[in-house]
C-alpha atoms as an extended CHARMM CRD file, in Angstrom:
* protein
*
       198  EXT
         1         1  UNK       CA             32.9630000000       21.7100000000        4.0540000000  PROA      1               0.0000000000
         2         2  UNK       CA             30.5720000000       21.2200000000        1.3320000000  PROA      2               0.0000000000
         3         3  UNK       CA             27.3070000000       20.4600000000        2.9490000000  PROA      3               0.0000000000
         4         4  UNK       CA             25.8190000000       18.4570000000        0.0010000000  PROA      4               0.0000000000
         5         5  UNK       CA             27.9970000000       15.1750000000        0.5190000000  PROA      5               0.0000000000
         6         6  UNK       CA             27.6520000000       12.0080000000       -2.1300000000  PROA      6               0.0000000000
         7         7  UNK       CA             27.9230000000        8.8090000000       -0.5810000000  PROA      7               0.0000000000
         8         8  UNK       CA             31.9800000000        8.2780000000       -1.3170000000  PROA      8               0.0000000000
         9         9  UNK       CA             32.5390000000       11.4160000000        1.6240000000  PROA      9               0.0000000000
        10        10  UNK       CA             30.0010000000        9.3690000000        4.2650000000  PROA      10              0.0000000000
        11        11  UNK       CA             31.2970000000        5.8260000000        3.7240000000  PROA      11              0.0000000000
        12        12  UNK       CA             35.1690000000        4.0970000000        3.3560000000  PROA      12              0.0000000000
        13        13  UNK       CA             36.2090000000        3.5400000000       -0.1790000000  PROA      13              0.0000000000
        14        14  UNK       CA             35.2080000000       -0.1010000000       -0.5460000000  PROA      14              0.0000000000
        15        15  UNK       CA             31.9010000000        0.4150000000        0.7430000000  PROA      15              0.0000000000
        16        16  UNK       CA             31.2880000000        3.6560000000       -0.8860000000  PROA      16              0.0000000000
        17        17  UNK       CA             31.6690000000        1.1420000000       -4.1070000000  PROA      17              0.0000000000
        18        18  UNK       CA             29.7500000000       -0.9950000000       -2.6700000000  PROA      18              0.0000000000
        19        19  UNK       CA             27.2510000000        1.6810000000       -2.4670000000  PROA      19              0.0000000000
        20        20  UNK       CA             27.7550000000        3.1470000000       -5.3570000000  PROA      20              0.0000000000
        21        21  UNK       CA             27.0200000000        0.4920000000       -7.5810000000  PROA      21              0.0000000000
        22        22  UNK       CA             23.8260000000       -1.1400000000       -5.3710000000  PROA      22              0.0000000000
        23        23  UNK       CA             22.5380000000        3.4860000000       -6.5620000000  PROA      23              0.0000000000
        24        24  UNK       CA             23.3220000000        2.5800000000       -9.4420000000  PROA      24              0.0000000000
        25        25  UNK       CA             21.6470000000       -0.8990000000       -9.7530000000  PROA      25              0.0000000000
        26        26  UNK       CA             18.2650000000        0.3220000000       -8.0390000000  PROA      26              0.0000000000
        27        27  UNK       CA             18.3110000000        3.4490000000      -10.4080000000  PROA      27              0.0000000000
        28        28  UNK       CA             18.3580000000        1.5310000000      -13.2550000000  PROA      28              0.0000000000
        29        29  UNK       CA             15.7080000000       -1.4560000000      -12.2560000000  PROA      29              0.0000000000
        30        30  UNK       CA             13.2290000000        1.9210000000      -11.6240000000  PROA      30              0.0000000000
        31        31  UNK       CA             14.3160000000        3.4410000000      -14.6380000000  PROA      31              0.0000000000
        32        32  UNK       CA             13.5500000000        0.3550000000      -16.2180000000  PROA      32              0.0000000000
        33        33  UNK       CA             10.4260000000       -0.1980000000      -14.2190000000  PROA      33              0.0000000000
        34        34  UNK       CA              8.4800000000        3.5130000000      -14.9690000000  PROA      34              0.0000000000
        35        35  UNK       CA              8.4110000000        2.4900000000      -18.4960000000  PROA      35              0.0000000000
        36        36  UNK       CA              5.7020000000        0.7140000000      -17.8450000000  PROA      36              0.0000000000
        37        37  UNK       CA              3.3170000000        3.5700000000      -15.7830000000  PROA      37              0.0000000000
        38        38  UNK       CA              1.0600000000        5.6140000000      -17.9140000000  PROA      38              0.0000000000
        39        39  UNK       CA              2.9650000000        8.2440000000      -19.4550000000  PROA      39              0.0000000000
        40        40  UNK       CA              1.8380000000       10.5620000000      -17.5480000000  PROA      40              0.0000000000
        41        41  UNK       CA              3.1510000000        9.1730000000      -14.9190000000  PROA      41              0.0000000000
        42        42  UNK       CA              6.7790000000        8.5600000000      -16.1060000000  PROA      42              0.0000000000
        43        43  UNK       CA              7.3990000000       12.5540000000      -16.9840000000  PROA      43              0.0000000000
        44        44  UNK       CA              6.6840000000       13.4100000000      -13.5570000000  PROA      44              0.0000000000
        45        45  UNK       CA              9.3830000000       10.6590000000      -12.0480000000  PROA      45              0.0000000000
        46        46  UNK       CA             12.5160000000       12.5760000000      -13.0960000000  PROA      46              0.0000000000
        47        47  UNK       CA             15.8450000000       11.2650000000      -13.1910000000  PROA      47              0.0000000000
        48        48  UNK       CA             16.4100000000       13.3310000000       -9.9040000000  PROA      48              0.0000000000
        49        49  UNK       CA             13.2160000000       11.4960000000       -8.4750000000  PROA      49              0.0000000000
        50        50  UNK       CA             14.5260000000        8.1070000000       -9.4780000000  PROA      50              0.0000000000
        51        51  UNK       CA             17.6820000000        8.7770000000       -7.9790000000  PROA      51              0.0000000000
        52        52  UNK       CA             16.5330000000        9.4500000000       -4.9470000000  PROA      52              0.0000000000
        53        53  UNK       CA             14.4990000000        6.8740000000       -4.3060000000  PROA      53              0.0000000000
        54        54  UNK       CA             16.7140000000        4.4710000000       -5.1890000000  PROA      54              0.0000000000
        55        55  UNK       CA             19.2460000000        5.9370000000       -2.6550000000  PROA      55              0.0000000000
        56        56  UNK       CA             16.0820000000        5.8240000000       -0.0960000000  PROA      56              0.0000000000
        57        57  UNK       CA             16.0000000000        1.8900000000       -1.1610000000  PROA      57              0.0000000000
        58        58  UNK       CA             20.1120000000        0.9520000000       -0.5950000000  PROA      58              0.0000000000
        59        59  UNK       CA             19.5310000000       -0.2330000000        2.6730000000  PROA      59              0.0000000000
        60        60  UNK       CA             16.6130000000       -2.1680000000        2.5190000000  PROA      60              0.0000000000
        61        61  UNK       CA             14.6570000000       -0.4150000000        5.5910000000  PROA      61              0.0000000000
        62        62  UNK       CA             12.3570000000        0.8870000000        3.0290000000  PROA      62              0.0000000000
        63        63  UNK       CA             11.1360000000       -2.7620000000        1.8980000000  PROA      63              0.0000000000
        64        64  UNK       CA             10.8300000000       -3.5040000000        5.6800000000  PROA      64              0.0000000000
        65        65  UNK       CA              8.6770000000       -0.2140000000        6.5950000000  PROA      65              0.0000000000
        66        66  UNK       CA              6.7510000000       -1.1280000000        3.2380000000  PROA      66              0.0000000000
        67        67  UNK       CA              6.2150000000       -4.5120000000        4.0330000000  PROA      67              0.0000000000
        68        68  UNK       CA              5.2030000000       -4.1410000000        8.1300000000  PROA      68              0.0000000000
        69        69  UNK       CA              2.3120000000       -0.8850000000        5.9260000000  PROA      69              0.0000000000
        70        70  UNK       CA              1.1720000000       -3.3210000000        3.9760000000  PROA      70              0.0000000000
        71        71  UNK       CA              0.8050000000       -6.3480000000        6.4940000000  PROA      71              0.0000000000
        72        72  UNK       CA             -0.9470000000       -3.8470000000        9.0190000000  PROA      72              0.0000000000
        73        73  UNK       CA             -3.3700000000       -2.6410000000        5.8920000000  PROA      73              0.0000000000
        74        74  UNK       CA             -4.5770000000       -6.0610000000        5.3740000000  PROA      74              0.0000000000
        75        75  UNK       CA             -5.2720000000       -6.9320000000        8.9820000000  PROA      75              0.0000000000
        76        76  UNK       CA             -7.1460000000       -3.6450000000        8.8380000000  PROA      76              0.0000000000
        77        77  UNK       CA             -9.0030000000       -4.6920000000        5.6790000000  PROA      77              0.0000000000
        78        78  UNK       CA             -9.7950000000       -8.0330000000        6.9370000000  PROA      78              0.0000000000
        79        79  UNK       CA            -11.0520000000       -7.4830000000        9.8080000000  PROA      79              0.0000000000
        80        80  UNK       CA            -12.9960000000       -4.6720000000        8.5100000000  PROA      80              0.0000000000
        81        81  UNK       CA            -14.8420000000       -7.1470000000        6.1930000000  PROA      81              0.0000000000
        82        82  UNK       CA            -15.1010000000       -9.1630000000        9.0690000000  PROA      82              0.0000000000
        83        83  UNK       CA            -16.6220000000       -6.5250000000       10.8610000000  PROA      83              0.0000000000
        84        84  UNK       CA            -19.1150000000       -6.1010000000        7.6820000000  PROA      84              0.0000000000
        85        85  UNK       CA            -20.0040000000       -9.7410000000        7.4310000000  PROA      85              0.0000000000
        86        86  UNK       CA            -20.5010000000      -10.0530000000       11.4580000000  PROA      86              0.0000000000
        87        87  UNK       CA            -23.3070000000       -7.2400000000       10.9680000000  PROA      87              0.0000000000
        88        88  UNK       CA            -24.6170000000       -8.7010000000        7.8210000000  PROA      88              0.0000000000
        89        89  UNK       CA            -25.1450000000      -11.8320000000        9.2070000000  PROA      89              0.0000000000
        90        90  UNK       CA            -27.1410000000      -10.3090000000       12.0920000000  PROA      90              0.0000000000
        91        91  UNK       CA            -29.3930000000       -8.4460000000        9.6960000000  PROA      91              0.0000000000
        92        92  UNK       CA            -30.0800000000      -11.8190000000        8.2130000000  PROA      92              0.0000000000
        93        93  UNK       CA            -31.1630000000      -13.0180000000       11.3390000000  PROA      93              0.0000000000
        94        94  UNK       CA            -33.0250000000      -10.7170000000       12.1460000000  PROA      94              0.0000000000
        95        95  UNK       CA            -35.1970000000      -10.3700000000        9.2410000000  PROA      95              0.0000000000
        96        96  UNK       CA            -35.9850000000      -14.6020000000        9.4180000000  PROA      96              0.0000000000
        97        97  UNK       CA            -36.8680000000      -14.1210000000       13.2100000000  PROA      97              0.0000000000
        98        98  UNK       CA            -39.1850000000      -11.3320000000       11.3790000000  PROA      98              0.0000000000
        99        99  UNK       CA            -40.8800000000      -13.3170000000        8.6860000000  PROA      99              0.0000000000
       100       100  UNK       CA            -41.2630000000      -16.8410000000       11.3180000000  PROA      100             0.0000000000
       101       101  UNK       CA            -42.9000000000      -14.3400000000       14.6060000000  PROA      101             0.0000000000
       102       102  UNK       CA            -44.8050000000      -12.8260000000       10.8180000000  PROA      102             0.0000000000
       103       103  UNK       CA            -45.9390000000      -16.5450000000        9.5820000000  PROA      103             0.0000000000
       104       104  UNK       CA            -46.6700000000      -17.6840000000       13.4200000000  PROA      104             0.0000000000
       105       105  UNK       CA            -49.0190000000      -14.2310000000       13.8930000000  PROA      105             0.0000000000
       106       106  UNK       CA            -50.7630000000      -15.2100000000       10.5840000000  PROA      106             0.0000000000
       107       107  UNK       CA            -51.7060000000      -18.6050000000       11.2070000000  PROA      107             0.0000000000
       108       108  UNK       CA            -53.5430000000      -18.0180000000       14.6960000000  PROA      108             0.0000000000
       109       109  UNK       CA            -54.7530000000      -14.6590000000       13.2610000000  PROA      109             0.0000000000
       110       110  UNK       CA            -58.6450000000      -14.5030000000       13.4120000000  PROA      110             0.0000000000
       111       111  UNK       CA            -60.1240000000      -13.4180000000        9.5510000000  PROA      111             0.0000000000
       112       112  UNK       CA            -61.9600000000      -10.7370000000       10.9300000000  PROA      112             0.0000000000
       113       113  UNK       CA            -57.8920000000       -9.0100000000       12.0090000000  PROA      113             0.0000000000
       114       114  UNK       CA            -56.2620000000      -10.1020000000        9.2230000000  PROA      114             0.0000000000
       115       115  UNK       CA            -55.6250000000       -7.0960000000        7.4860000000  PROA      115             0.0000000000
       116       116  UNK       CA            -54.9420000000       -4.6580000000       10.2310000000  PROA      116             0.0000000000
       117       117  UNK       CA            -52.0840000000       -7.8800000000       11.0430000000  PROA      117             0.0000000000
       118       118  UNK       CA            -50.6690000000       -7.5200000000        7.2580000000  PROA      118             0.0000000000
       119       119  UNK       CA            -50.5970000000       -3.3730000000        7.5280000000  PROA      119             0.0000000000
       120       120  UNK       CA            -49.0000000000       -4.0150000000       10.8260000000  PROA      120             0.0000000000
       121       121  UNK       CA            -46.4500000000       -6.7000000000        9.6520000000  PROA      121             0.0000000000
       122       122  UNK       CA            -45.5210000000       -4.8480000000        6.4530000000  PROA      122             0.0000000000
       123       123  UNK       CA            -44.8870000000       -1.3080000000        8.8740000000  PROA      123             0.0000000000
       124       124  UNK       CA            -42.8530000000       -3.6480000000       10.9410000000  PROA      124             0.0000000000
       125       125  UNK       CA            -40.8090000000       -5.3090000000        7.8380000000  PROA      125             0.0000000000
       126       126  UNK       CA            -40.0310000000       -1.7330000000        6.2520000000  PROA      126             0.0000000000
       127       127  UNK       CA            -38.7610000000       -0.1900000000        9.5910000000  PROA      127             0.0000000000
       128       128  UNK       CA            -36.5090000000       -3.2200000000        9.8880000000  PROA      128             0.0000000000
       129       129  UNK       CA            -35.2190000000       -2.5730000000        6.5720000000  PROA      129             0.0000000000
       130       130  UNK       CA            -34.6060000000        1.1380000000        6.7070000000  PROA      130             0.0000000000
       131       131  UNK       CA            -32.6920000000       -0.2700000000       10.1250000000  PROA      131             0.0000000000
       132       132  UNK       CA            -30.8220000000       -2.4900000000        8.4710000000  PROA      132             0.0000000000
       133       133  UNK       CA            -29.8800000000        0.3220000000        5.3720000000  PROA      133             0.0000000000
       134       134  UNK       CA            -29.1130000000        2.8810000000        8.0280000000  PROA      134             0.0000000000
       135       135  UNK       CA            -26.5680000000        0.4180000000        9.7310000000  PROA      135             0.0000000000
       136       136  UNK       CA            -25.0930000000       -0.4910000000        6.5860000000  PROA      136             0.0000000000
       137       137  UNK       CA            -24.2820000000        2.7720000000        5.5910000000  PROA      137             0.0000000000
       138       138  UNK       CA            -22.6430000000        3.5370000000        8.7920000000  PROA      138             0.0000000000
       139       139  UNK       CA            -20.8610000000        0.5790000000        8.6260000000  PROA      139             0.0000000000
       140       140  UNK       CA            -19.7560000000        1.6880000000        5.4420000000  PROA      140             0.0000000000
       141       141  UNK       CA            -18.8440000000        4.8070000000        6.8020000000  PROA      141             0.0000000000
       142       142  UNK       CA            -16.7350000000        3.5210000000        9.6660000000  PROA      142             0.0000000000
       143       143  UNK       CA            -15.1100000000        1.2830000000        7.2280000000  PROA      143             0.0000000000
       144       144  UNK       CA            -13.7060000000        4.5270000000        4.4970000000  PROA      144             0.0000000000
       145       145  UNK       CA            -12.6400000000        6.1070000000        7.2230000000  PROA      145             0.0000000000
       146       146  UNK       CA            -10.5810000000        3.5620000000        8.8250000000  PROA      146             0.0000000000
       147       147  UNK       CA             -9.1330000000        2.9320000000        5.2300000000  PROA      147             0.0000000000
       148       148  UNK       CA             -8.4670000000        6.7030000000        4.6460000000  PROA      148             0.0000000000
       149       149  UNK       CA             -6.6650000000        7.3000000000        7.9470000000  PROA      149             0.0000000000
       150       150  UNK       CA             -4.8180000000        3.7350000000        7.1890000000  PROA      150             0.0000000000
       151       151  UNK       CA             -3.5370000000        5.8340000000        3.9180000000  PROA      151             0.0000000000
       152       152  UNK       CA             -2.7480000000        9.0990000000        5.8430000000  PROA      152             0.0000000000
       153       153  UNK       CA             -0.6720000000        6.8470000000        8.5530000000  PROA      153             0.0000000000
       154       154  UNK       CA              1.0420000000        5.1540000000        5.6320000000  PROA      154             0.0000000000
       155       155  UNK       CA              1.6790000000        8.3040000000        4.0720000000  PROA      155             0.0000000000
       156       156  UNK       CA              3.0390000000       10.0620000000        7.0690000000  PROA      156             0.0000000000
       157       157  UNK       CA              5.2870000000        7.1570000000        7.8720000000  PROA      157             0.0000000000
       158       158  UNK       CA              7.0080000000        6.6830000000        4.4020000000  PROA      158             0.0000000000
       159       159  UNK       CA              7.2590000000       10.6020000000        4.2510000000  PROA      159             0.0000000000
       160       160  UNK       CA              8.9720000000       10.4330000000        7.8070000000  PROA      160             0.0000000000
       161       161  UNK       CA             11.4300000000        7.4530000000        6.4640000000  PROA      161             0.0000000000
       162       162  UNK       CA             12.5920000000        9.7010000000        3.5980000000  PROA      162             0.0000000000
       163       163  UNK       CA             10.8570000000        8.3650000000        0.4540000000  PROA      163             0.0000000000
       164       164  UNK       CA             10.6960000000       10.9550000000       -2.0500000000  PROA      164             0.0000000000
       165       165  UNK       CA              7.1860000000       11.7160000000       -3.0710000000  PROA      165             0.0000000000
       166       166  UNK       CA              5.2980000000       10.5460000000        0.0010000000  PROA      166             0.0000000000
       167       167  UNK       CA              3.6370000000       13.3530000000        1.9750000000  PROA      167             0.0000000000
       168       168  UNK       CA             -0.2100000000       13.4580000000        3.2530000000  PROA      168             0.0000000000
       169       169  UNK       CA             -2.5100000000       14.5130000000        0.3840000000  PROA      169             0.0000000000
       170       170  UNK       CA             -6.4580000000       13.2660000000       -0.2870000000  PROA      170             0.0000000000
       171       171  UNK       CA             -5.3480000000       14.6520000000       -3.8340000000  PROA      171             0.0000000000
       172       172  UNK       CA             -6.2530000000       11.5650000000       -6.3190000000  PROA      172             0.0000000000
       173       173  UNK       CA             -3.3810000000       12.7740000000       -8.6180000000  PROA      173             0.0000000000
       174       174  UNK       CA             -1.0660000000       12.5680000000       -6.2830000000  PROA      174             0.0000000000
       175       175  UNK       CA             -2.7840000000        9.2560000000       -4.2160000000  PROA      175             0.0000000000
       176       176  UNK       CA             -1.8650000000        7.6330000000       -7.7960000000  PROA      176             0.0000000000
       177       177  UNK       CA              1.4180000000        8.8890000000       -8.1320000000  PROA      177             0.0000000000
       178       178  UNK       CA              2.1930000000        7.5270000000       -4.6910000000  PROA      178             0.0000000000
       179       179  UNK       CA              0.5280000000        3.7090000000       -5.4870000000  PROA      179             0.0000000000
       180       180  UNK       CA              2.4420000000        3.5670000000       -8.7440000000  PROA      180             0.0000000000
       181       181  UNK       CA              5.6240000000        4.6310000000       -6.3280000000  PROA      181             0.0000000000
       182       182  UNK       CA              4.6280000000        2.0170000000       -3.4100000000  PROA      182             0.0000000000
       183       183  UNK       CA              4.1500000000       -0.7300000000       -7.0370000000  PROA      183             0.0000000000
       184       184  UNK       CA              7.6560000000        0.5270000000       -8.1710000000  PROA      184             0.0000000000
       185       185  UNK       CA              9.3850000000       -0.2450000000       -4.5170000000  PROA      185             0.0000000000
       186       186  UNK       CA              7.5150000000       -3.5740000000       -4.3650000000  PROA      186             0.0000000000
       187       187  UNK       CA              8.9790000000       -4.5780000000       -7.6350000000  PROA      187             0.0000000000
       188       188  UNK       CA             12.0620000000       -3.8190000000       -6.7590000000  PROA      188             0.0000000000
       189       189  UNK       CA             11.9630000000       -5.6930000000       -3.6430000000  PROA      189             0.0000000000
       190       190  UNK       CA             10.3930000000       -8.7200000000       -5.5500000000  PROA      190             0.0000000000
       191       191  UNK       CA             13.7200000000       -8.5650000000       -7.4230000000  PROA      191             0.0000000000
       192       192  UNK       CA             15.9150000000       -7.8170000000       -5.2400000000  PROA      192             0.0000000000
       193       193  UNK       CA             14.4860000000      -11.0180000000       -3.3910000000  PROA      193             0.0000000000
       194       194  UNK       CA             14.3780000000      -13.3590000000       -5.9970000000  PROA      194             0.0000000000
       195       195  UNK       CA             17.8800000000      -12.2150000000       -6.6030000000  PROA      195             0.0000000000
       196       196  UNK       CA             19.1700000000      -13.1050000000       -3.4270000000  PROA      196             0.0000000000
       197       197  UNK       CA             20.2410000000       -9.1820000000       -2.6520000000  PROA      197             0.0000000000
       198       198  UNK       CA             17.6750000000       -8.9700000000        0.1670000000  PROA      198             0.0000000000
């Protein structure tokens, strides 16, 4: 038995077709759709590539798993920025508390304490702001490396579903080459939507 089987020797006649033609279909739209990625981009998808991927795409599971990445990705990012604004906020707070206990101390200071008040106020307002940098950057932080294990998940998961090209990598190269491959299966699925095959 040959072990590398085409989809007529999995699938009845009519539905091998069926299947055929819906390969055929989604290789074309991609072939069609690479011609507009950098150049660079477009040697590296071969034909072979192409192909499969567009047999990863027949069923439609793909555009599901895509979709459910890309729903969880923006939760993540929202609430991230959520997250970011929440602590923002709190800085801001805290640094008008600041200035109103500053202005209060001022105006029942007696002249004669005045300055050692202002060298005191101005030590206090500078470690509040290297507070406030410090828990930005954290924050920061926290927030690139939620978004880079978000990637590596997504990664892993489309790798594990059988699209071609998806494997975990922090290599930038091959980060692009695996957005302009999510942008190609999104396209698809727009089209596939708007043409009522989804």
């Amino acid at each position: 038995m040959n072990s590398k089987m085409g989809l007529a020797e999995l699938v009845p006649d009519s539905d091998s077709t069926k299947l055929q033609e819906r390969h055929y279909y989604l290789l074309s739209e991609l072939q069609t759709l690479v011609k507009d990625l950098p150049s660079s981009f477009q040697q590296r998808l071969t034909y072979n590539t192409l192909s499969d991927l567009a047999l990863a795409l027949i069923d439609g599971t793909v555009y599901e798993i895509v979709q459910g990445l890309l729903d969880i990705q923006h939760l993540t990012e929202k609430n991230l920025y959520n997250q970011r604004q929440k602590l923002h906020c709190e800085h801001q707070a805290l640094k008008q508390d600041l200035v109103r206990k500053h202005k209060d101390a001022l105006q029942s200071c007696k002249p004669h304490n005045l300055s050692l008040l202002k060298t005191s106020q101005q030590t206090e307002l500078e470690a509040l702001e290297v507070r406030v940098r410090d828990e930005q950057k954290m924050m920061d932080k926290k927030i690139v490396v939620e978004m880079d294990q978000k990637v590596t998940d997504q990664q892993n998961t489309l790798e594990k579903a059988g699209v071609p090209g998806f494997y975990i990598t922090t290599n930038p190269l091959e980060l692009t080459m695996q957005m302009n491959l999510l942008e190609l299966i999104l396209k698809l699925q727009q089209k596939d939507s708007q043409a009522g095959l989804l």
